Short mmCIF file of C-alpha atoms and ligand atoms in Angstrom, two decimals:
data_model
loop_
_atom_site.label_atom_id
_atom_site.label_comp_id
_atom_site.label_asym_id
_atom_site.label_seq_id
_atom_site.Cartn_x
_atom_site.Cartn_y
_atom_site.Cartn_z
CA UNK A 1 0.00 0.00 0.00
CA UNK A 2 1.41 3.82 -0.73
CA UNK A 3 2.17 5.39 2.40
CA UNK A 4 -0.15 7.99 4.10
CA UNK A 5 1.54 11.06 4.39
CA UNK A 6 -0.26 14.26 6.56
CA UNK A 7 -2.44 16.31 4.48
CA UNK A 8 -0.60 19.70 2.93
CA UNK A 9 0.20 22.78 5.28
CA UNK A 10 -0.49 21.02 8.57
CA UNK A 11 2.67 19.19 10.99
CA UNK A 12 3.58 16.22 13.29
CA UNK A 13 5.46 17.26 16.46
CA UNK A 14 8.06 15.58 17.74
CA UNK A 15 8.51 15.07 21.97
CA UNK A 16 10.95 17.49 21.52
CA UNK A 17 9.05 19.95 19.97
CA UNK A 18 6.46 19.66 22.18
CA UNK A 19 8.57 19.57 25.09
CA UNK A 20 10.03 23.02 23.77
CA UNK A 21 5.78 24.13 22.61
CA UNK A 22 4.43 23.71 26.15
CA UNK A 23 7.10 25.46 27.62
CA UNK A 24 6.31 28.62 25.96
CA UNK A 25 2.93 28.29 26.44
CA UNK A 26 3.30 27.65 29.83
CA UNK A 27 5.42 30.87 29.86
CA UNK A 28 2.72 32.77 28.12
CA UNK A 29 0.20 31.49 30.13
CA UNK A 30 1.15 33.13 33.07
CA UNK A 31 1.62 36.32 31.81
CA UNK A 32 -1.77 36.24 30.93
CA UNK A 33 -2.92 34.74 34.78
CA UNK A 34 -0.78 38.47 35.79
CA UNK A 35 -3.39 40.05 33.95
CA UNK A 36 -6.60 38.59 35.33
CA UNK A 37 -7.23 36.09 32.03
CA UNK A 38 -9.38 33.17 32.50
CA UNK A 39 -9.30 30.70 30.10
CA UNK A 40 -12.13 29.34 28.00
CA UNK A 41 -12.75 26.59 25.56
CA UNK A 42 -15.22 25.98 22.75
CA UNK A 43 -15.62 23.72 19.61
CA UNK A 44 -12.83 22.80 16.65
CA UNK A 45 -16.24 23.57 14.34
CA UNK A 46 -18.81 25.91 14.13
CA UNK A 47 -21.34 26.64 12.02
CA UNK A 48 -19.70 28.28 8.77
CA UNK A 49 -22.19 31.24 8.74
CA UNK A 50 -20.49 31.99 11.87
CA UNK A 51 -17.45 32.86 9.90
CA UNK A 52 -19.17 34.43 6.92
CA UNK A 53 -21.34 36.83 9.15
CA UNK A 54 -18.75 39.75 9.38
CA UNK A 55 -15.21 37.83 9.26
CA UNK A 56 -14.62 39.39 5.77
CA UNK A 57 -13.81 37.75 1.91
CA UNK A 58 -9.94 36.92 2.93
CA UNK A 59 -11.17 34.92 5.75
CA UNK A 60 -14.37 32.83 3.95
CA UNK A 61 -11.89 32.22 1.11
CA UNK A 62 -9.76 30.35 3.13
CA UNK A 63 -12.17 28.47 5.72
CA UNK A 64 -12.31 24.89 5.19
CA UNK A 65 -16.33 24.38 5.03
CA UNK A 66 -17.88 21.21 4.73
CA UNK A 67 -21.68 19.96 4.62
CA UNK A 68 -21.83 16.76 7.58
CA UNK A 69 -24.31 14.16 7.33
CA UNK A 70 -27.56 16.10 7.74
CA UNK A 71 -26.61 18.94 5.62
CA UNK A 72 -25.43 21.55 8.20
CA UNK A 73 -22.95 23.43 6.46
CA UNK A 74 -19.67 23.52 9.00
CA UNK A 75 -16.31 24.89 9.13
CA UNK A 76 -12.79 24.55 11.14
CA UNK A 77 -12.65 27.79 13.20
CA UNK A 78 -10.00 30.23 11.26
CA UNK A 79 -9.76 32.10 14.26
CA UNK A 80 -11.04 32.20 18.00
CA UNK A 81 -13.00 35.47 18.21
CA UNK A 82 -16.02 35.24 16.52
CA UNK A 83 -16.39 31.33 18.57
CA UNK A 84 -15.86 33.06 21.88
CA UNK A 85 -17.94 36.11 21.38
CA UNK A 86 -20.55 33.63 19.99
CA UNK A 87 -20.28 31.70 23.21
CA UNK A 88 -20.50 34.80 25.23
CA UNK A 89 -23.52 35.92 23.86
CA UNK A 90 -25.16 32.54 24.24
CA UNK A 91 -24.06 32.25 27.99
CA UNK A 92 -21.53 35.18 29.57
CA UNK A 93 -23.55 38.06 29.18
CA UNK A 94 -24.61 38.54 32.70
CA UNK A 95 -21.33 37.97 34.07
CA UNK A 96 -19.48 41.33 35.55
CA UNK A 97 -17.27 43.38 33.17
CA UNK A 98 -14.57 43.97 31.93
CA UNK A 99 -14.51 40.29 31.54
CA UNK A 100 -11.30 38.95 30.58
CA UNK A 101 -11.42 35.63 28.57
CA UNK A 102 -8.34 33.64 26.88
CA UNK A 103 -8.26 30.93 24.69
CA UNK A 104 -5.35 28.50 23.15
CA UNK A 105 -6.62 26.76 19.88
CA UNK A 106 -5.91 25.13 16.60
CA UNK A 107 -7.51 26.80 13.81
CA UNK A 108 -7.27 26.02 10.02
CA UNK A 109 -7.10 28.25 7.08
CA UNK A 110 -6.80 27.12 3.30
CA UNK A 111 -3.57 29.32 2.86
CA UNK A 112 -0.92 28.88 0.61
CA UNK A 113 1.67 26.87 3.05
CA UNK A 114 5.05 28.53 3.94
CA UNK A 115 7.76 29.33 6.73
CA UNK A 116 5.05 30.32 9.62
CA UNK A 117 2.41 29.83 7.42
CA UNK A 118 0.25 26.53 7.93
CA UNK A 119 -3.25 24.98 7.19
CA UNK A 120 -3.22 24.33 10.66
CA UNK A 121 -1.57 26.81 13.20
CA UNK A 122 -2.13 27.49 16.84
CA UNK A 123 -3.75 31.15 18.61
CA UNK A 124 -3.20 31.97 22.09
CA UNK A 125 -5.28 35.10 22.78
CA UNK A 126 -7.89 36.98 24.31
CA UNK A 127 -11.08 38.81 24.42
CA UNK A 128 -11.58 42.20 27.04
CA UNK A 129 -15.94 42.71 26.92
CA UNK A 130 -17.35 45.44 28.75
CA UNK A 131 -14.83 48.41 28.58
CA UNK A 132 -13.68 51.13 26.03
CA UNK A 133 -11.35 52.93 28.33
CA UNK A 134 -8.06 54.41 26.55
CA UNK A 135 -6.43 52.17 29.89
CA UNK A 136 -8.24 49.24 29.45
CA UNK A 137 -7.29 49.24 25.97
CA UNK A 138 -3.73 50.18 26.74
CA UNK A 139 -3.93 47.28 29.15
CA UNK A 140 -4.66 44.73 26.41
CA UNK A 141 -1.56 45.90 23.96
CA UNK A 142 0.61 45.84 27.00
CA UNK A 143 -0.65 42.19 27.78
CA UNK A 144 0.39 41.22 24.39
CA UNK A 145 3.74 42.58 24.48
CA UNK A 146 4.45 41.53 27.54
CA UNK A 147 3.44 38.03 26.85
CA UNK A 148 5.70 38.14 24.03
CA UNK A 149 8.51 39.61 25.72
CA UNK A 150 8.03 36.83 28.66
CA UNK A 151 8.40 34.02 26.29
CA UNK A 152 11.53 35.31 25.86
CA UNK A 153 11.46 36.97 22.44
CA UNK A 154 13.04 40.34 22.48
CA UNK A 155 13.37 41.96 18.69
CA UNK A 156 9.88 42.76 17.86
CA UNK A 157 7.62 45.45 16.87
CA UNK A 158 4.88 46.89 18.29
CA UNK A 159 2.53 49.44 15.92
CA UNK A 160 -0.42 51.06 16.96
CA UNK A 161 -3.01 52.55 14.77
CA UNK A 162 -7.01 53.82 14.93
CA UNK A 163 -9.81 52.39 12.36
CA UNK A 164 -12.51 55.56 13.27
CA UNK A 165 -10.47 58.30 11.51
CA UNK A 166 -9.57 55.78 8.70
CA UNK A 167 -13.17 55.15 7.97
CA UNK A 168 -14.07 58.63 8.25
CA UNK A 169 -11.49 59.77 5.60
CA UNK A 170 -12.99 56.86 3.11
CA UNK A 171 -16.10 58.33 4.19
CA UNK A 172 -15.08 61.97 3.69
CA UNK A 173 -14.29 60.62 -0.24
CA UNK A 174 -17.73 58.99 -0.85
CA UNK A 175 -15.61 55.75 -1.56
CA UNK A 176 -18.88 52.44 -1.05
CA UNK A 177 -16.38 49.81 -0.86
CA UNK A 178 -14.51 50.96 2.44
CA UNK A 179 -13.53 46.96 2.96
CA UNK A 180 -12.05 46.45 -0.46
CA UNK A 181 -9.74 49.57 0.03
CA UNK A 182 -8.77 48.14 3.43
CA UNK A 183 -8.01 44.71 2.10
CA UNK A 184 -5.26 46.25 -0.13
CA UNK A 185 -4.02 48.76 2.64
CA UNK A 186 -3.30 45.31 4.55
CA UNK A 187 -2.01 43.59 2.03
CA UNK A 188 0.82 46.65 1.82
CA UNK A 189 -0.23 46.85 -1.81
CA UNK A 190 0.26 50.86 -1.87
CA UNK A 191 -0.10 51.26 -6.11
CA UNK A 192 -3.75 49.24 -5.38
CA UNK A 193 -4.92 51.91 -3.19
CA UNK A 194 -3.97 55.05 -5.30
CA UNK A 195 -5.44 53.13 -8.41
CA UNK A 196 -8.44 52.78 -6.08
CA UNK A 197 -8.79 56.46 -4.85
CA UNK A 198 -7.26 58.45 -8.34
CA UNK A 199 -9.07 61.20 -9.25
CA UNK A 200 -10.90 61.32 -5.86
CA UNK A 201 -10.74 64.32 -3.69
CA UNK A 202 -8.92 64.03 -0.71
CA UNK A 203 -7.14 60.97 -1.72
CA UNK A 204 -3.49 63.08 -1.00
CA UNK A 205 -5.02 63.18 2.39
CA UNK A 206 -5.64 60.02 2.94
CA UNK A 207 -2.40 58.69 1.17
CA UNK A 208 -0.60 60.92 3.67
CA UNK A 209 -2.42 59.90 7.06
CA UNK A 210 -0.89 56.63 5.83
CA UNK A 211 2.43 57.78 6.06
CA UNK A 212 2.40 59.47 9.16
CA UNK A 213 4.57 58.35 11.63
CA UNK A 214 4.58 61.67 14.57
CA UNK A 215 1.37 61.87 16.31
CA UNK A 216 1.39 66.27 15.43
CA UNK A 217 1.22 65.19 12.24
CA UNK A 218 -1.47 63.00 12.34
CA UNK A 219 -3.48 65.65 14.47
CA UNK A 220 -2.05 68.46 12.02
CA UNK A 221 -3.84 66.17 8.93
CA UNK A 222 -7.12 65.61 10.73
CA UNK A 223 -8.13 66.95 13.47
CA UNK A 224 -7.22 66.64 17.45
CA UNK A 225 -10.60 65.19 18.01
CA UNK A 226 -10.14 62.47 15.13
CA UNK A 227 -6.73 61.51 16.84
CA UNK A 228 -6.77 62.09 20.56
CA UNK A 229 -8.03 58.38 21.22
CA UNK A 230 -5.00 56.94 19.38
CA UNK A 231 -2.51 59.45 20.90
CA UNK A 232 -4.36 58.60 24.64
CA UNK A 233 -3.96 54.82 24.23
CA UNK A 234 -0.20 55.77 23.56
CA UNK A 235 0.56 57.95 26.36
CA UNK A 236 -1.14 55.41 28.58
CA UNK A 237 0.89 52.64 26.74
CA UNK A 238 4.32 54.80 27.99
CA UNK A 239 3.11 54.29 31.91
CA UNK A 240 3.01 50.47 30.93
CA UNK A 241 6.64 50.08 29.69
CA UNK A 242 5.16 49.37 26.66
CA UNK A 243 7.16 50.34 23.59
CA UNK A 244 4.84 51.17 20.90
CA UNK A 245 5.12 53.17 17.48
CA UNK A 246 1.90 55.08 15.67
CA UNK A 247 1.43 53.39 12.40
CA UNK A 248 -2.14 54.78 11.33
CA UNK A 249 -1.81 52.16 8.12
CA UNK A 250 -2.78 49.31 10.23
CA UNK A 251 -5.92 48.18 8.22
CA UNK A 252 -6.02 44.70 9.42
CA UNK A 253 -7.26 41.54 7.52
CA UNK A 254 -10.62 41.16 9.67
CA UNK A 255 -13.82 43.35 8.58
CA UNK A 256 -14.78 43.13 12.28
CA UNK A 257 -12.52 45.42 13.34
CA UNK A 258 -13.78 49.03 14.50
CA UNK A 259 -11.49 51.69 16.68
CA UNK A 260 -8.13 51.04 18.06
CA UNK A 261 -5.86 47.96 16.17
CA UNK A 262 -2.60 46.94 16.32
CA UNK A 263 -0.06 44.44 15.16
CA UNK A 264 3.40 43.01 16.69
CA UNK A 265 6.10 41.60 14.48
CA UNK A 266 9.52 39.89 14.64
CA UNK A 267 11.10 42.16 12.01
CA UNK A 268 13.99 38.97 11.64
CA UNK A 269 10.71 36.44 10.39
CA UNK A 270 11.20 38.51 6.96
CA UNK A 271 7.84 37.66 5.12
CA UNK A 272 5.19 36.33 7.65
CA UNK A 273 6.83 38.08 10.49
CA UNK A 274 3.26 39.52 12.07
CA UNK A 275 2.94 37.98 15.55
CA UNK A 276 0.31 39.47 16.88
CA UNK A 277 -2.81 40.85 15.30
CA UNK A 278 -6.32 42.49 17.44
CA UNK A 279 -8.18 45.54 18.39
CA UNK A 280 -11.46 46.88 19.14
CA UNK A 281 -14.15 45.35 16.83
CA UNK A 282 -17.84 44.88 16.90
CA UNK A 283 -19.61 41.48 16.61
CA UNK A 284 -21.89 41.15 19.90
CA UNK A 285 -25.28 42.86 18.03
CA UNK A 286 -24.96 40.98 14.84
CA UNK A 287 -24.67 37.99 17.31
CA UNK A 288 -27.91 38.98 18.70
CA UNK A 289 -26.05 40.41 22.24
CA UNK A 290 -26.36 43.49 23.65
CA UNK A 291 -24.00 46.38 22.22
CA UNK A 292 -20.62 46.23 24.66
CA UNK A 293 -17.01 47.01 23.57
CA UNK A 294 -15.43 44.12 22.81
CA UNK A 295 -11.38 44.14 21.89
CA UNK A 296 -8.83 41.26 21.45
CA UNK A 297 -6.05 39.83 20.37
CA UNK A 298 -4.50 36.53 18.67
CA UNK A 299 -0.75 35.60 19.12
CA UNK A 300 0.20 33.48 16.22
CA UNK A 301 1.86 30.22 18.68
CA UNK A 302 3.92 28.85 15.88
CA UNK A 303 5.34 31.74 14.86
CA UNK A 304 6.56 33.13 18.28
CA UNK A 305 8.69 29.38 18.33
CA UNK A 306 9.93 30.50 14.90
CA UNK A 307 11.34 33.93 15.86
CA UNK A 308 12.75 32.86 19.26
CA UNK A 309 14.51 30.20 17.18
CA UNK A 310 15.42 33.05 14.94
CA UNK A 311 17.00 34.77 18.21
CA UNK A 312 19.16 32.01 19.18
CA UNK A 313 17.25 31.52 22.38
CA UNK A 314 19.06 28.75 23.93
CA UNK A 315 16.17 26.07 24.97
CA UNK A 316 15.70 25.50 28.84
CA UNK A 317 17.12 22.86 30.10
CA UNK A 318 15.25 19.80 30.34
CA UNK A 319 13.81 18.27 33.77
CA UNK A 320 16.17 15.78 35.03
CA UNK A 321 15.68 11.91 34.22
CA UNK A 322 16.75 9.57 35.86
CA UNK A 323 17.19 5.73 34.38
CA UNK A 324 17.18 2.53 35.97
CA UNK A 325 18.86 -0.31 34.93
CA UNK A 326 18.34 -3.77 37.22
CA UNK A 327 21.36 -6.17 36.42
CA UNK A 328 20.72 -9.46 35.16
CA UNK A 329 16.90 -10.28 35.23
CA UNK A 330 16.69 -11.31 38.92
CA UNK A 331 16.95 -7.71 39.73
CA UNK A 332 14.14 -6.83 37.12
CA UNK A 333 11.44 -6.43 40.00
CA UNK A 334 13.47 -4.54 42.73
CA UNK A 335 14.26 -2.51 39.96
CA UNK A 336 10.47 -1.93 38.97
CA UNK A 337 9.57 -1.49 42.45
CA UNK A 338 12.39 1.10 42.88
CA UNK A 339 11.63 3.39 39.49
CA UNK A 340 7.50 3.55 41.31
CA UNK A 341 8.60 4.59 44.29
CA UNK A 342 10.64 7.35 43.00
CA UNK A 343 7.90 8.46 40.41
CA UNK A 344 5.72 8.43 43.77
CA UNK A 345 8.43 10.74 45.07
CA UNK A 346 7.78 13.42 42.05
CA UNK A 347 11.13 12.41 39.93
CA UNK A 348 10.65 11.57 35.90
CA UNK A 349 12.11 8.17 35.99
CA UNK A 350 12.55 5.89 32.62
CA UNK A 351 13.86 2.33 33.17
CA UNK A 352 14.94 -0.41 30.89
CA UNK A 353 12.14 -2.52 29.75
CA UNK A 354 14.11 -4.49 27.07
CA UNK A 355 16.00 -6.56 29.37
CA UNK A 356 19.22 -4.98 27.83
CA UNK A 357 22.70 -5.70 29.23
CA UNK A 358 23.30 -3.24 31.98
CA UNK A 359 26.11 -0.96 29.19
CA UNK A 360 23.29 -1.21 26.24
CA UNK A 361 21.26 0.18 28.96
CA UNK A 362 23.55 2.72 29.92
CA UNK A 363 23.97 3.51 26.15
CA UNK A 364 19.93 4.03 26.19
CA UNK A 365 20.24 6.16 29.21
CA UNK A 366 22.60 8.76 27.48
CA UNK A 367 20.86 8.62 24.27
CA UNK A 368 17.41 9.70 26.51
CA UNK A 369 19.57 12.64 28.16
CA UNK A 370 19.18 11.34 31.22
CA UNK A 371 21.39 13.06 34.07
CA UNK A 372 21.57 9.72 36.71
CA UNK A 373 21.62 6.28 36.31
CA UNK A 374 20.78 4.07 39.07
CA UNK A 375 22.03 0.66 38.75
CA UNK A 376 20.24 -2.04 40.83
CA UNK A 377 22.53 -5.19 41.37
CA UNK A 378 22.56 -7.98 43.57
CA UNK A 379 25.23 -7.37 45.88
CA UNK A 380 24.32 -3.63 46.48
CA UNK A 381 20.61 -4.26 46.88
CA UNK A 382 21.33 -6.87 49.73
CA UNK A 383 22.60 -3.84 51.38
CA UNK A 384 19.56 -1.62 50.67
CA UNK A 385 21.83 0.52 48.56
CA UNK A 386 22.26 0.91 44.25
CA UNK A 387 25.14 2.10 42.22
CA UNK A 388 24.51 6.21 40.99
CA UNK A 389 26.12 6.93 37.64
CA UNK A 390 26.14 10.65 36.83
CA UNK A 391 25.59 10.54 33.43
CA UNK A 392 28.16 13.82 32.60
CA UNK A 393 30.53 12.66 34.64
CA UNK A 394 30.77 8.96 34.13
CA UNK A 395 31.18 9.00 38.02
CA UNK A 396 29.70 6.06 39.95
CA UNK A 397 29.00 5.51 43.99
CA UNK A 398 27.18 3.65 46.22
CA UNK A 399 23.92 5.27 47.56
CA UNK A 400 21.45 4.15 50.26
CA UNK A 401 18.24 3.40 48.79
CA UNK A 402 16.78 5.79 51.40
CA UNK A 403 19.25 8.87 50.59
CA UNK A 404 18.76 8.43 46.69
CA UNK A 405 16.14 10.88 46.13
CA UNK A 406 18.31 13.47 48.06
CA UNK A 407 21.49 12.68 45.93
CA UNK A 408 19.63 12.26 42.18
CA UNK A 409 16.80 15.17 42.84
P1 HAM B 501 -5.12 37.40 12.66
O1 HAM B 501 -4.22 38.56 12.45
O2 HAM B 501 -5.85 36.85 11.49
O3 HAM B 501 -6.16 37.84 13.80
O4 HAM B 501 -4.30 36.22 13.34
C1 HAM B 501 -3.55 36.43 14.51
C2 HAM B 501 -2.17 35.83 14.36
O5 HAM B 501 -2.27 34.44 14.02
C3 HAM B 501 -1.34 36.42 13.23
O6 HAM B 501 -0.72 37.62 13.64
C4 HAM B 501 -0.33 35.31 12.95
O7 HAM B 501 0.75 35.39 13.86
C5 HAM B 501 -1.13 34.06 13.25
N1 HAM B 501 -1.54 33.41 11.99
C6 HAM B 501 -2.56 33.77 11.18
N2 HAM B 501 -2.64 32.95 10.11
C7 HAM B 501 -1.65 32.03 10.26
C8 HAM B 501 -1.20 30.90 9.49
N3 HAM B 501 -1.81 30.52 8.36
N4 HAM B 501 -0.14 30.19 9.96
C9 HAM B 501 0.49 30.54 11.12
N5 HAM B 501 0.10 31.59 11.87
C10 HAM B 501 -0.94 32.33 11.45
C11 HAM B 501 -7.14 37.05 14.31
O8 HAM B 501 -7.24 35.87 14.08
C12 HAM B 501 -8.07 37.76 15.26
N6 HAM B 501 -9.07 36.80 15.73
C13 HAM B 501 -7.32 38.36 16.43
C14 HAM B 501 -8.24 39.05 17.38
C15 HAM B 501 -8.67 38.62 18.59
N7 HAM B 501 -8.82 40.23 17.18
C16 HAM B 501 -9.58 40.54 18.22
N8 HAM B 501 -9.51 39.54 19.06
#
């Protein structure tokens, strides 16, 4: 038969990789317990019209849909926000604000498969409902920098931009497909847009908000009441050791999206470098909820391993293992009995289960990385004691049985 190979765009991870996975998410994790997130859960799929409701073109183009048995028309979540703000309105509404929700998920999009692009790719992020302070947002972009920074990455990129004046300019023009223009502003296609907008009054305006990179500008080009939000979520961002930079051509790919947005990158990812995508958006009332501010934010997982592999960050070591290896096969149960009772005691213990002679063993044990091994023979055993090898070393001694968690802890 031909082999079965994984389907195009998605992975296998190795223990390794995992091992090295769930130690950043543990680490990002608890930046986000520092911040008052509780974490929810909800389905792999949802109904597709979910997704189609307000998600945008880019993002229906690229769910994977599907009809099941009875006809419902599914799809694989390409994202986490619309799910959770769905299960909010079915279920959280009552439940005090700001509420702070965070989720860790797979979600699926029919991309075209590169470096830190996949079919299948990972989210951790999180939804703040109830409050449309300058702080509270402030709060949420420091939460995602800081989560990024406490994973250990440190060359990255935060920009910070507002949708409201954005609109209003396309407004201002009398342009009908606001979305369309946004889509190329996104997709950094600069020639689309001024194709788009030629011949239009006030499209040198809007061409030059783009550019502006000083918030007097900015105010100079429209207005301080069109950019004091922005310029307040900054100076709040500044008490929050939060290094940000006004970038008011943040469009974002989403057609949720509504006020405040902002993106973090890892400049050194090159191409898909964007780890961090969210803002304020609105999708509660087409829901069927009642109108509250809703803002968020997705860290793309896989890429945040990428770009701290990018930055040389040296992985942790690993917790200590310790292997046991019984000689001869009369020592096979002590041996067993032994590697329980020191699991019992909290320690990751392996143990030969090939009946291997006690150097194949010992081979094994380096291969696994292990830092002890405990040899259990005869002679030693008949004195309630084993034989410690420290793996580095190569240095053996005879230990008590009841001082050997002290000695290989
Ligand atoms: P997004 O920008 O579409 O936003 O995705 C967030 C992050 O997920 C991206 O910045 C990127 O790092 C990662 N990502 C996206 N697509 C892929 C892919 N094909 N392969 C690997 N990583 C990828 C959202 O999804 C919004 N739901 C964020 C949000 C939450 N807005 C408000 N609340």
């Amino acid at each position: 038969m031909a082999s079965i190979g994984k389907p195009r765009g998605t992975r296998d991870f190795t223990p390794e990789e995992m091992e090295r996975r769930r130690r950043v998410e543990t680490a990002l994790r608890e930046v986000f317990r520092r911040y008052g997130y509780r974490e929810v859960a909800t389905p792999t799929m949802e109904h597709l019209e979910l997704f189609t409701l307000k998600s945008g073109e880019a993002i229906v183009e690229e769910t994977y849909a599907f009809t099941d048995k009875s006809g419902r028309e599914l799809a694989l979540r390409p994202e986490l926000t619309a799910p959770v703000m769905r299960f909010y309105v079915e279920q959280m509404q009552m439940e005090p604000k700001p509420l702070k929700l965070l989720y860790f998920g797979n979600c699926f999009r029919y991309d075209r498969p590169q470096a830190g692009r996949y079919r299948e790719f990972w989210q951790m992020g999180c939804e703040l409902i109830g409050t449309r302070t300058p702080e509270a947002l402030a709060e949420l972009i420091a939460l995602a920098y800081h989560a990024l920074r406490g994973a250990g990455l440190e060359d990255i990129l935060l920009r910070v931009g507002d949708l409201a004046p954005l609109r209003a300019l396309l407004d201002d023009m009398g342009v009908e497909d606001a979305a369309a223009i946004m889509r190329l502003i996104d997709k950094g296609d600069r020639a689309g847009v001024e194709g788009a907008l030629a011949g239009r009054p006030g499209a040198d305006t809007f061409l030059e908000y783009l550019d502006c990179a000083e918030a007097a500008a900015l105010e100079d080009l429209v207005g301080k009441e069109q950019t004091s939000r922005l310029t307040g979520v900054l100076d709040w961002l500044s008490d929050m050791d939060t290094p940000a930079r006004l970038d008011p051509s943040i469009a974002r790919g989403l057609d949720y999206y509504t006020g405040i947005v902002f993106e973090i990158d890892a400049p050194a990812l090159g191409a898909e470098k964007q780890l961090c995508g969210g803002g304020e958006y609105s999708l509660v009332p087409l829901l069927g909820g009642t109108e509250t501010p809703t803002a968020g934010f997705a860290l793309g997982f896989d890429r945040i391993l990428l770009a701290l592999e990018r930055e040389g960050r040296a992985p942790e070591e690993k917790e200590p293992l310790v292997y046991v290896t019984p000689v001869g096969e009369d020592m096979l149960r002590p041996a067993a009995r032994l590697a329980h009772r020191l699991r019992r005691q909290g320690l990751r213990v392996d143990m030969d289960l090939m009946r291997r002679s006690v150097s194949k063993s010992l081979q094994h044990a380096h291969r696994l990385g292990a830092r002890h091994a405990v040899i259990v023979g005869a002679d030693e055993w008949a004195r309630d004691a084993v034989v410690v090898k420290n793996m580095a070393s190569g240095e053996q001694r005879e230990v008590a049985v009841k001082e050997l968690a002290a000695v290989i802890w």
